[in-house]
Amino acid sequence: METDGIGELVKRSLRRVSKSNFQHLEVLPSEQELLSERGVKDEFAQRYAAWRRAILLLGAAAMVFWFVVEIATFESTEDRLRRTTLESAEKQHGSLDMFQQQMVEQQLDQQVRMLGEDNLGIMDGVSWIVTFAILVGAVFMVLAARSWADVRKSRRWARYAFFVVFLTPFAIAAIPFTAFMDFSHLGANETSMVTMLLGSTLGGKIFLLVAPRALTLFPASIRSSMTLKTMIPESPLPGWVTALFAPTYPGFLILGVALVNQMQGDYKLLLGLICLVIAPLVYLRRGREILRPHTTDEVDTIVASARKQALVFNLIGGALIGMAVLDLEFFSAGDAARFAASFGGNFLLVTVFASDLMLALMYISHRQSDEYSESDFLKEASRKFAGLTECGFTDLQVSDAAKSD
């Protein structure tokens, strides 16, 4: 740790992550010395390690905070049922007298017995499994941040964190938990009704666990690719990754917000969604500029300007959706804190994982391009591309001539 203290370390990490531009990233002498001792001597390799250190430190903090929020805001299914029922009764009748409270409590006891305490415990178990996965992921992220100068070890811990945090909810989503529930105390008709009720509730719970992780894959991957573009602007691969994710992300984003939008339509939610959809399309609109190799001088003009435009739409869209979500009656302050912590932790975790993976793929692509240019495959591929280009299949944009046809 630097002698300037934790506060300066945090500020430096925030500055590095917010800019994410390797052309202007400075590595401290103490960091250079430590990296050199570990065999990392190249200038840009040290810059990448220093940037990665900032991501890991903030990501580890976000993961730990996420786990703390999950524990602090945890509410069992039975307790949530009781709370929502009491709130509904109070909204309908005003303040409840002792007799009314007893009646509500009796109804709640009947509902719990009908649903089955063990069945509700299974639903709570799903939440605890995911919470435990967050704890394990947080530990792995702390280990990755702690061993940041040991490249191979740090990358390994970051991969472990990604697999645990991301794969656990998807694995849970594939398990039919209602098949393990006991409905022997119910009749045939009641069993069908209760199974559907618990299944839909559990499905909604799993959706809320999976959705933030799935949604962060796209913006984090796009940010990773554009960040690596500032380090190796000569490579077109980061631009291709952005071009592939940019048109796909809006579809998943609309799908994720559709449920809330239909339950409680809000102009802020709609405008925020439009802004978030436009943000990745900025890269697609400037596809011709992003897809080609760049010089180092062009990084601050072409790449940086596209990132700034997308950032503006992302900030406006995020703020509008945040205000709309806070107005939702069924969305508590605890839910807001849990979602914010989940999104932040997932975003930083995906960023470091995607950057490590993409950097390795960029090298493989670079090595294969050299081998490909010297092989017999180039002539045959050129012949096929010539035929496809003649028909217009390889054009990114439809020409005026093609439009007239």
Short mmCIF file of C-alpha atoms in Angstrom, two decimals:
data_model
loop_
_atom_site.label_atom_id
_atom_site.label_comp_id
_atom_site.label_asym_id
_atom_site.label_seq_id
_atom_site.Cartn_x
_atom_site.Cartn_y
_atom_site.Cartn_z
CA MET A 1 0.00 0.00 0.00
CA GLU A 2 1.25 3.52 -0.81
CA THR A 3 2.54 5.79 1.96
CA ASP A 4 -0.02 8.45 0.98
CA GLY A 5 -2.75 6.42 2.70
CA ILE A 6 -5.99 4.68 1.89
CA GLY A 7 -7.82 7.90 1.04
CA GLU A 8 -5.36 8.81 -1.70
CA LEU A 9 -5.39 5.23 -2.94
CA VAL A 10 -9.17 5.31 -3.28
CA LYS A 11 -9.12 8.67 -5.07
CA ARG A 12 -6.44 7.47 -7.45
CA SER A 13 -8.39 4.28 -8.14
CA LEU A 14 -11.58 6.23 -8.85
CA ARG A 15 -9.66 8.54 -11.17
CA ARG A 16 -8.12 5.64 -13.08
CA VAL A 17 -11.39 3.77 -13.44
CA SER A 18 -13.42 6.82 -14.46
CA LYS A 19 -10.96 7.84 -17.19
CA SER A 20 -9.89 4.33 -18.29
CA ASN A 21 -7.46 5.73 -20.85
CA PHE A 22 -4.09 4.03 -21.05
CA GLN A 23 -2.58 6.86 -23.05
CA HIS A 24 -2.76 9.12 -19.99
CA LEU A 25 -2.56 6.64 -17.11
CA GLU A 26 0.41 7.23 -14.81
CA VAL A 27 2.05 4.47 -12.79
CA LEU A 28 3.58 5.44 -9.46
CA PRO A 29 7.30 4.74 -8.93
CA SER A 30 6.44 2.41 -6.06
CA GLU A 31 4.09 0.49 -8.35
CA GLN A 32 6.70 0.35 -11.08
CA GLU A 33 9.25 -1.04 -8.63
CA LEU A 34 6.90 -3.72 -7.32
CA LEU A 35 5.80 -4.73 -10.82
CA SER A 36 9.39 -4.88 -12.05
CA GLU A 37 10.24 -7.22 -9.20
CA ARG A 38 7.40 -9.48 -10.39
CA GLY A 39 8.63 -9.46 -14.00
CA VAL A 40 6.21 -6.82 -15.35
CA LYS A 41 8.60 -4.34 -16.98
CA ASP A 42 6.87 -3.18 -20.16
CA GLU A 43 5.39 0.33 -19.93
CA PHE A 44 1.90 -0.56 -21.14
CA ALA A 45 1.89 -3.82 -19.19
CA GLN A 46 2.53 -1.76 -16.05
CA ARG A 47 -0.23 0.67 -17.01
CA TYR A 48 -2.67 -2.18 -17.52
CA ALA A 49 -1.66 -3.73 -14.17
CA ALA A 50 -2.13 -0.37 -12.40
CA TRP A 51 -5.54 0.19 -14.02
CA ARG A 52 -6.51 -3.36 -13.20
CA ARG A 53 -5.45 -2.78 -9.61
CA ALA A 54 -7.88 0.13 -9.39
CA ILE A 55 -10.72 -1.99 -10.80
CA LEU A 56 -9.94 -4.82 -8.38
CA LEU A 57 -9.78 -2.52 -5.33
CA LEU A 58 -13.09 -0.83 -6.12
CA GLY A 59 -14.62 -4.13 -7.18
CA ALA A 60 -13.55 -5.84 -3.97
CA ALA A 61 -15.01 -2.98 -1.92
CA ALA A 62 -18.24 -3.10 -3.93
CA MET A 63 -18.53 -6.88 -3.49
CA VAL A 64 -18.00 -6.63 0.28
CA PHE A 65 -20.54 -3.80 0.48
CA TRP A 66 -22.96 -5.86 -1.60
CA PHE A 67 -22.67 -8.78 0.81
CA VAL A 68 -23.20 -6.49 3.82
CA VAL A 69 -26.31 -4.97 2.19
CA GLU A 70 -27.71 -8.44 1.44
CA ILE A 71 -27.28 -9.47 5.07
CA ALA A 72 -28.60 -6.20 6.48
CA THR A 73 -31.71 -6.14 4.26
CA PHE A 74 -32.46 -9.86 4.31
CA GLU A 75 -36.08 -10.64 5.03
CA SER A 76 -37.49 -14.14 5.17
CA THR A 77 -40.40 -15.04 2.92
CA GLU A 78 -42.68 -15.42 5.93
CA ASP A 79 -41.65 -12.06 7.38
CA ARG A 80 -42.13 -10.36 4.02
CA LEU A 81 -45.58 -11.95 3.71
CA ARG A 82 -46.53 -10.68 7.16
CA ARG A 83 -45.19 -7.20 6.51
CA THR A 84 -46.93 -6.75 3.16
CA THR A 85 -50.21 -8.13 4.52
CA LEU A 86 -50.16 -5.77 7.51
CA GLU A 87 -49.27 -2.81 5.30
CA SER A 88 -52.13 -3.67 2.94
CA ALA A 89 -54.58 -3.97 5.83
CA GLU A 90 -53.44 -0.66 7.32
CA LYS A 91 -53.78 1.06 3.96
CA GLN A 92 -57.29 -0.29 3.60
CA HIS A 93 -58.60 0.25 7.16
CA GLY A 94 -56.21 2.82 8.55
CA SER A 95 -54.64 2.08 11.93
CA LEU A 96 -55.69 -1.37 13.16
CA ASP A 97 -57.15 -1.93 16.60
CA MET A 98 -56.24 -4.98 18.68
CA PHE A 99 -59.12 -7.08 17.34
CA GLN A 100 -58.26 -6.30 13.73
CA GLN A 101 -54.61 -7.10 14.32
CA GLN A 102 -55.57 -10.46 15.81
CA MET A 103 -57.77 -11.22 12.78
CA VAL A 104 -54.94 -10.36 10.40
CA GLU A 105 -52.51 -12.49 12.42
CA GLN A 106 -54.89 -15.45 12.28
CA GLN A 107 -55.23 -15.08 8.51
CA LEU A 108 -51.46 -14.92 8.20
CA ASP A 109 -51.04 -18.09 10.26
CA GLN A 110 -53.53 -19.85 8.01
CA GLN A 111 -51.68 -18.70 4.90
CA VAL A 112 -48.33 -19.88 6.29
CA ARG A 113 -49.77 -23.28 7.17
CA MET A 114 -51.30 -23.59 3.72
CA LEU A 115 -48.08 -22.62 1.97
CA GLY A 116 -46.01 -24.78 4.31
CA GLU A 117 -43.27 -23.49 6.59
CA ASP A 118 -40.74 -25.91 5.10
CA ASN A 119 -41.66 -24.75 1.60
CA LEU A 120 -41.08 -21.15 2.60
CA GLY A 121 -37.78 -22.27 4.10
CA ILE A 122 -36.73 -23.68 0.72
CA MET A 123 -37.39 -20.28 -0.84
CA ASP A 124 -35.29 -18.62 1.83
CA GLY A 125 -32.57 -21.19 1.19
CA VAL A 126 -32.29 -19.99 -2.40
CA SER A 127 -31.55 -16.47 -1.16
CA TRP A 128 -28.98 -17.74 1.33
CA ILE A 129 -27.17 -19.76 -1.34
CA VAL A 130 -26.83 -16.68 -3.54
CA THR A 131 -25.76 -14.58 -0.55
CA PHE A 132 -23.09 -17.14 0.28
CA ALA A 133 -21.92 -17.04 -3.36
CA ILE A 134 -21.56 -13.25 -3.02
CA LEU A 135 -19.43 -13.75 0.10
CA VAL A 136 -17.19 -16.25 -1.71
CA GLY A 137 -16.93 -13.91 -4.69
CA ALA A 138 -16.05 -11.00 -2.42
CA VAL A 139 -13.27 -13.05 -0.80
CA PHE A 140 -11.89 -13.98 -4.22
CA MET A 141 -12.00 -10.34 -5.34
CA VAL A 142 -10.13 -9.25 -2.20
CA LEU A 143 -7.50 -11.90 -2.93
CA ALA A 144 -7.28 -10.75 -6.55
CA ALA A 145 -6.81 -7.14 -5.45
CA ARG A 146 -4.27 -8.10 -2.82
CA SER A 147 -2.14 -10.03 -5.35
CA TRP A 148 -2.54 -7.45 -8.14
CA ALA A 149 1.18 -7.37 -8.95
CA ASP A 150 1.29 -11.16 -9.34
CA VAL A 151 -0.46 -11.20 -12.69
CA ARG A 152 -1.25 -14.89 -13.01
CA LYS A 153 -2.45 -15.29 -9.44
CA SER A 154 -4.59 -12.17 -9.58
CA ARG A 155 -6.19 -13.20 -12.87
CA ARG A 156 -6.96 -16.62 -11.43
CA TRP A 157 -8.71 -15.19 -8.35
CA ALA A 158 -10.72 -12.77 -10.51
CA ARG A 159 -11.89 -15.64 -12.71
CA TYR A 160 -12.96 -17.64 -9.68
CA ALA A 161 -14.96 -14.66 -8.43
CA PHE A 162 -16.70 -14.24 -11.78
CA PHE A 163 -17.64 -17.90 -12.11
CA VAL A 164 -18.98 -18.14 -8.55
CA VAL A 165 -20.99 -14.92 -8.60
CA PHE A 166 -22.39 -15.33 -12.11
CA LEU A 167 -22.89 -19.05 -12.50
CA THR A 168 -24.57 -19.66 -9.12
CA PRO A 169 -27.86 -17.84 -9.93
CA PHE A 170 -28.03 -19.41 -13.39
CA ALA A 171 -27.47 -22.87 -11.89
CA ILE A 172 -30.20 -22.17 -9.34
CA ALA A 173 -32.57 -20.99 -12.08
CA ALA A 174 -32.30 -24.43 -13.75
CA ILE A 175 -33.41 -26.31 -10.60
CA PRO A 176 -37.19 -26.95 -10.21
CA PHE A 177 -37.41 -26.23 -6.49
CA THR A 178 -41.18 -26.77 -6.34
CA ALA A 179 -40.52 -30.45 -7.06
CA PHE A 180 -38.80 -30.68 -3.66
CA MET A 181 -41.63 -28.99 -1.75
CA ASP A 182 -44.14 -30.86 0.39
CA PHE A 183 -47.84 -30.34 -0.39
CA SER A 184 -49.16 -33.47 1.30
CA HIS A 185 -51.29 -31.36 3.66
CA LEU A 186 -53.31 -29.97 0.75
CA GLY A 187 -55.94 -31.31 -1.60
CA ALA A 188 -55.44 -31.68 -5.33
CA ASN A 189 -56.93 -28.30 -6.25
CA GLU A 190 -55.14 -26.49 -3.43
CA THR A 191 -51.84 -28.16 -4.37
CA SER A 192 -52.08 -26.88 -7.93
CA MET A 193 -52.90 -23.36 -6.77
CA VAL A 194 -50.18 -23.20 -4.09
CA THR A 195 -47.57 -24.74 -6.41
CA MET A 196 -48.32 -22.08 -9.02
CA LEU A 197 -48.19 -19.32 -6.40
CA LEU A 198 -44.88 -20.43 -4.89
CA GLY A 199 -43.42 -21.21 -8.30
CA SER A 200 -44.26 -17.77 -9.69
CA THR A 201 -42.92 -16.07 -6.55
CA LEU A 202 -39.72 -18.08 -6.68
CA GLY A 203 -39.41 -17.40 -10.41
CA GLY A 204 -39.70 -13.66 -9.77
CA LYS A 205 -37.06 -13.92 -7.04
CA ILE A 206 -34.67 -15.78 -9.36
CA PHE A 207 -35.35 -13.27 -12.16
CA LEU A 208 -34.29 -10.44 -9.85
CA LEU A 209 -31.13 -12.38 -9.04
CA VAL A 210 -30.22 -13.12 -12.66
CA ALA A 211 -31.34 -9.91 -14.39
CA PRO A 212 -28.75 -7.49 -12.91
CA ARG A 213 -25.96 -9.93 -13.73
CA ALA A 214 -27.14 -10.45 -17.30
CA LEU A 215 -27.63 -6.72 -17.89
CA THR A 216 -24.16 -5.77 -16.64
CA LEU A 217 -22.49 -8.14 -19.11
CA PHE A 218 -23.13 -5.81 -22.02
CA PRO A 219 -22.16 -2.33 -20.73
CA ALA A 220 -19.16 -3.76 -18.84
CA SER A 221 -17.94 -5.63 -21.93
CA ILE A 222 -18.38 -2.54 -24.11
CA ARG A 223 -16.48 -0.42 -21.60
CA SER A 224 -13.73 -3.04 -21.40
CA SER A 225 -13.34 -3.17 -25.18
CA MET A 226 -13.19 0.62 -25.53
CA THR A 227 -10.69 0.83 -22.67
CA LEU A 228 -8.40 -1.73 -24.33
CA LYS A 229 -8.77 0.24 -27.55
CA THR A 230 -6.93 3.09 -25.83
CA MET A 231 -4.06 0.74 -25.01
CA ILE A 232 -3.75 -1.06 -28.35
CA PRO A 233 -5.48 1.27 -30.83
CA GLU A 234 -3.73 -0.56 -33.67
CA SER A 235 -6.01 -3.57 -33.12
CA PRO A 236 -9.53 -3.51 -34.62
CA LEU A 237 -10.80 -6.33 -32.37
CA PRO A 238 -12.10 -4.12 -29.49
CA GLY A 239 -14.16 -2.20 -32.02
CA TRP A 240 -15.67 -5.43 -33.31
CA VAL A 241 -16.63 -6.53 -29.81
CA THR A 242 -18.38 -3.20 -29.26
CA ALA A 243 -20.11 -3.43 -32.64
CA LEU A 244 -21.45 -6.88 -31.77
CA PHE A 245 -22.68 -5.99 -28.28
CA ALA A 246 -24.06 -2.53 -29.12
CA PRO A 247 -27.17 -3.67 -31.06
CA THR A 248 -27.78 -6.65 -28.73
CA TYR A 249 -27.75 -4.79 -25.42
CA PRO A 250 -30.87 -2.62 -26.07
CA GLY A 251 -33.00 -5.74 -26.59
CA PHE A 252 -32.01 -7.22 -23.23
CA LEU A 253 -32.39 -3.82 -21.59
CA ILE A 254 -35.94 -3.36 -22.88
CA LEU A 255 -36.82 -6.89 -21.78
CA GLY A 256 -35.49 -6.24 -18.29
CA VAL A 257 -37.41 -2.97 -17.84
CA ALA A 258 -40.60 -4.17 -19.56
CA LEU A 259 -42.03 -5.79 -16.43
CA VAL A 260 -41.67 -2.67 -14.31
CA ASN A 261 -42.84 -0.46 -17.17
CA GLN A 262 -46.07 -2.43 -17.58
CA MET A 263 -46.76 -2.57 -13.83
CA GLN A 264 -46.26 1.16 -13.29
CA GLY A 265 -45.71 3.22 -16.40
CA ASP A 266 -43.74 6.40 -15.82
CA TYR A 267 -42.45 8.94 -18.31
CA LYS A 268 -39.15 9.08 -16.41
CA LEU A 269 -38.78 5.32 -16.84
CA LEU A 270 -39.57 5.56 -20.56
CA LEU A 271 -37.20 8.49 -21.19
CA GLY A 272 -34.47 6.80 -19.15
CA LEU A 273 -34.89 3.61 -21.15
CA ILE A 274 -34.63 5.56 -24.41
CA CYS A 275 -31.38 7.18 -23.24
CA LEU A 276 -29.87 3.84 -22.21
CA VAL A 277 -30.84 2.35 -25.57
CA ILE A 278 -29.26 5.24 -27.47
CA ALA A 279 -25.97 5.00 -25.52
CA PRO A 280 -24.65 1.76 -27.11
CA LEU A 281 -26.07 2.76 -30.48
CA VAL A 282 -23.66 5.71 -30.45
CA TYR A 283 -20.86 3.21 -31.06
CA LEU A 284 -22.85 1.51 -33.79
CA ARG A 285 -23.48 4.84 -35.54
CA ARG A 286 -19.74 5.51 -35.52
CA GLY A 287 -18.94 1.95 -36.50
CA ARG A 288 -16.74 2.80 -39.47
CA GLU A 289 -14.49 4.92 -37.23
CA ILE A 290 -14.35 2.46 -34.33
CA LEU A 291 -13.78 -0.70 -36.34
CA ARG A 292 -10.60 0.40 -38.05
CA PRO A 293 -7.11 0.53 -36.51
CA HIS A 294 -6.11 3.87 -34.99
CA THR A 295 -2.97 5.77 -34.24
CA THR A 296 -2.28 6.89 -30.69
CA ASP A 297 -3.19 10.46 -31.65
CA GLU A 298 -6.66 9.35 -32.76
CA VAL A 299 -7.48 7.74 -29.41
CA ASP A 300 -8.27 11.10 -27.81
CA THR A 301 -10.37 12.25 -30.74
CA ILE A 302 -12.34 9.38 -32.24
CA VAL A 303 -12.49 6.85 -29.41
CA ALA A 304 -12.71 9.32 -26.54
CA SER A 305 -15.43 11.40 -28.18
CA ALA A 306 -17.59 8.33 -28.82
CA ARG A 307 -17.17 7.24 -25.20
CA LYS A 308 -18.14 10.68 -23.93
CA GLN A 309 -21.30 10.75 -26.04
CA ALA A 310 -22.33 7.30 -24.80
CA LEU A 311 -21.51 8.29 -21.21
CA VAL A 312 -23.84 11.30 -21.34
CA PHE A 313 -26.78 9.14 -22.42
CA ASN A 314 -25.92 6.49 -19.81
CA LEU A 315 -25.78 9.03 -16.98
CA ILE A 316 -29.05 10.70 -17.97
CA GLY A 317 -30.78 7.36 -18.51
CA GLY A 318 -29.53 5.93 -15.24
CA ALA A 319 -30.64 9.01 -13.30
CA LEU A 320 -34.13 8.98 -14.84
CA ILE A 321 -34.65 5.27 -14.23
CA GLY A 322 -33.33 5.65 -10.69
CA MET A 323 -35.88 8.39 -9.94
CA ALA A 324 -38.67 6.30 -11.48
CA VAL A 325 -37.75 3.20 -9.48
CA LEU A 326 -37.67 5.13 -6.19
CA ASP A 327 -41.29 6.15 -6.84
CA LEU A 328 -42.43 2.51 -7.02
CA GLU A 329 -44.59 1.52 -4.07
CA PHE A 330 -43.33 -2.05 -3.96
CA PHE A 331 -39.67 -0.96 -4.17
CA SER A 332 -38.28 -0.19 -0.71
CA ALA A 333 -35.08 1.63 0.24
CA GLY A 334 -33.54 -1.75 1.04
CA ASP A 335 -34.38 -3.00 -2.45
CA ALA A 336 -32.79 0.13 -3.95
CA ALA A 337 -29.61 -0.35 -1.91
CA ARG A 338 -29.46 -4.03 -2.82
CA PHE A 339 -29.90 -3.32 -6.54
CA ALA A 340 -27.29 -0.53 -6.54
CA ALA A 341 -24.76 -2.70 -4.70
CA SER A 342 -25.51 -5.64 -6.98
CA PHE A 343 -25.13 -3.60 -10.15
CA GLY A 344 -21.91 -1.93 -9.00
CA GLY A 345 -20.29 -5.16 -7.84
CA ASN A 346 -21.30 -7.06 -10.96
CA PHE A 347 -20.22 -4.24 -13.29
CA LEU A 348 -16.70 -4.00 -11.87
CA LEU A 349 -16.34 -7.78 -11.69
CA VAL A 350 -17.35 -8.20 -15.34
CA THR A 351 -15.10 -5.33 -16.36
CA VAL A 352 -11.95 -6.93 -15.01
CA PHE A 353 -12.93 -10.42 -16.21
CA ALA A 354 -13.88 -9.22 -19.69
CA SER A 355 -10.72 -7.12 -19.99
CA ASP A 356 -8.47 -10.04 -19.10
CA LEU A 357 -10.30 -12.32 -21.52
CA MET A 358 -10.41 -9.78 -24.33
CA LEU A 359 -6.73 -8.95 -24.02
CA ALA A 360 -5.88 -12.64 -24.41
CA LEU A 361 -8.21 -12.90 -27.44
CA MET A 362 -6.62 -9.81 -28.98
CA TYR A 363 -3.22 -11.47 -28.78
CA ILE A 364 -4.53 -14.71 -30.30
CA SER A 365 -6.17 -12.73 -33.10
CA HIS A 366 -2.95 -10.81 -33.72
CA ARG A 367 -0.90 -13.99 -33.85
CA GLN A 368 -3.37 -15.76 -36.14
CA SER A 369 -3.53 -12.79 -38.51
CA ASP A 370 0.22 -13.09 -39.08
CA GLU A 371 -0.09 -16.80 -39.76
CA TYR A 372 -3.15 -16.26 -41.94
CA SER A 373 -1.46 -13.64 -44.13
CA GLU A 374 1.27 -16.13 -45.00
CA SER A 375 -1.03 -19.10 -45.65
CA ASP A 376 -2.82 -20.39 -48.74
CA PHE A 377 -6.17 -19.65 -47.10
CA LEU A 378 -5.83 -15.91 -47.82
CA LYS A 379 -6.19 -16.27 -51.61
CA GLU A 380 -9.31 -18.44 -51.37
CA ALA A 381 -10.90 -16.20 -48.74
CA SER A 382 -10.15 -13.12 -50.86
CA ARG A 383 -11.89 -14.74 -53.83
CA LYS A 384 -15.03 -15.44 -51.76
CA PHE A 385 -15.08 -11.99 -50.21
CA ALA A 386 -14.77 -10.44 -53.69
CA GLY A 387 -17.95 -12.22 -54.77
CA LEU A 388 -19.82 -11.23 -51.64
CA THR A 389 -18.66 -7.62 -51.90
CA GLU A 390 -19.75 -7.40 -55.52
CA CYS A 391 -23.30 -8.26 -54.43
CA GLY A 392 -23.27 -5.76 -51.57
CA PHE A 393 -23.36 -8.29 -48.74
CA THR A 394 -20.27 -6.89 -47.01
CA ASP A 395 -21.41 -3.25 -46.85
CA LEU A 396 -22.02 -1.94 -43.34
CA GLN A 397 -24.39 0.68 -44.75
CA VAL A 398 -26.74 0.45 -47.68
CA SER A 399 -25.54 2.65 -50.53
CA ASP A 400 -27.74 5.17 -52.31
CA ALA A 401 -27.59 3.02 -55.41
CA ALA A 402 -28.84 0.02 -53.49
CA LYS A 403 -31.63 2.08 -51.97
CA SER A 404 -32.82 3.19 -55.37
CA ASP A 405 -33.03 -0.41 -56.49
#
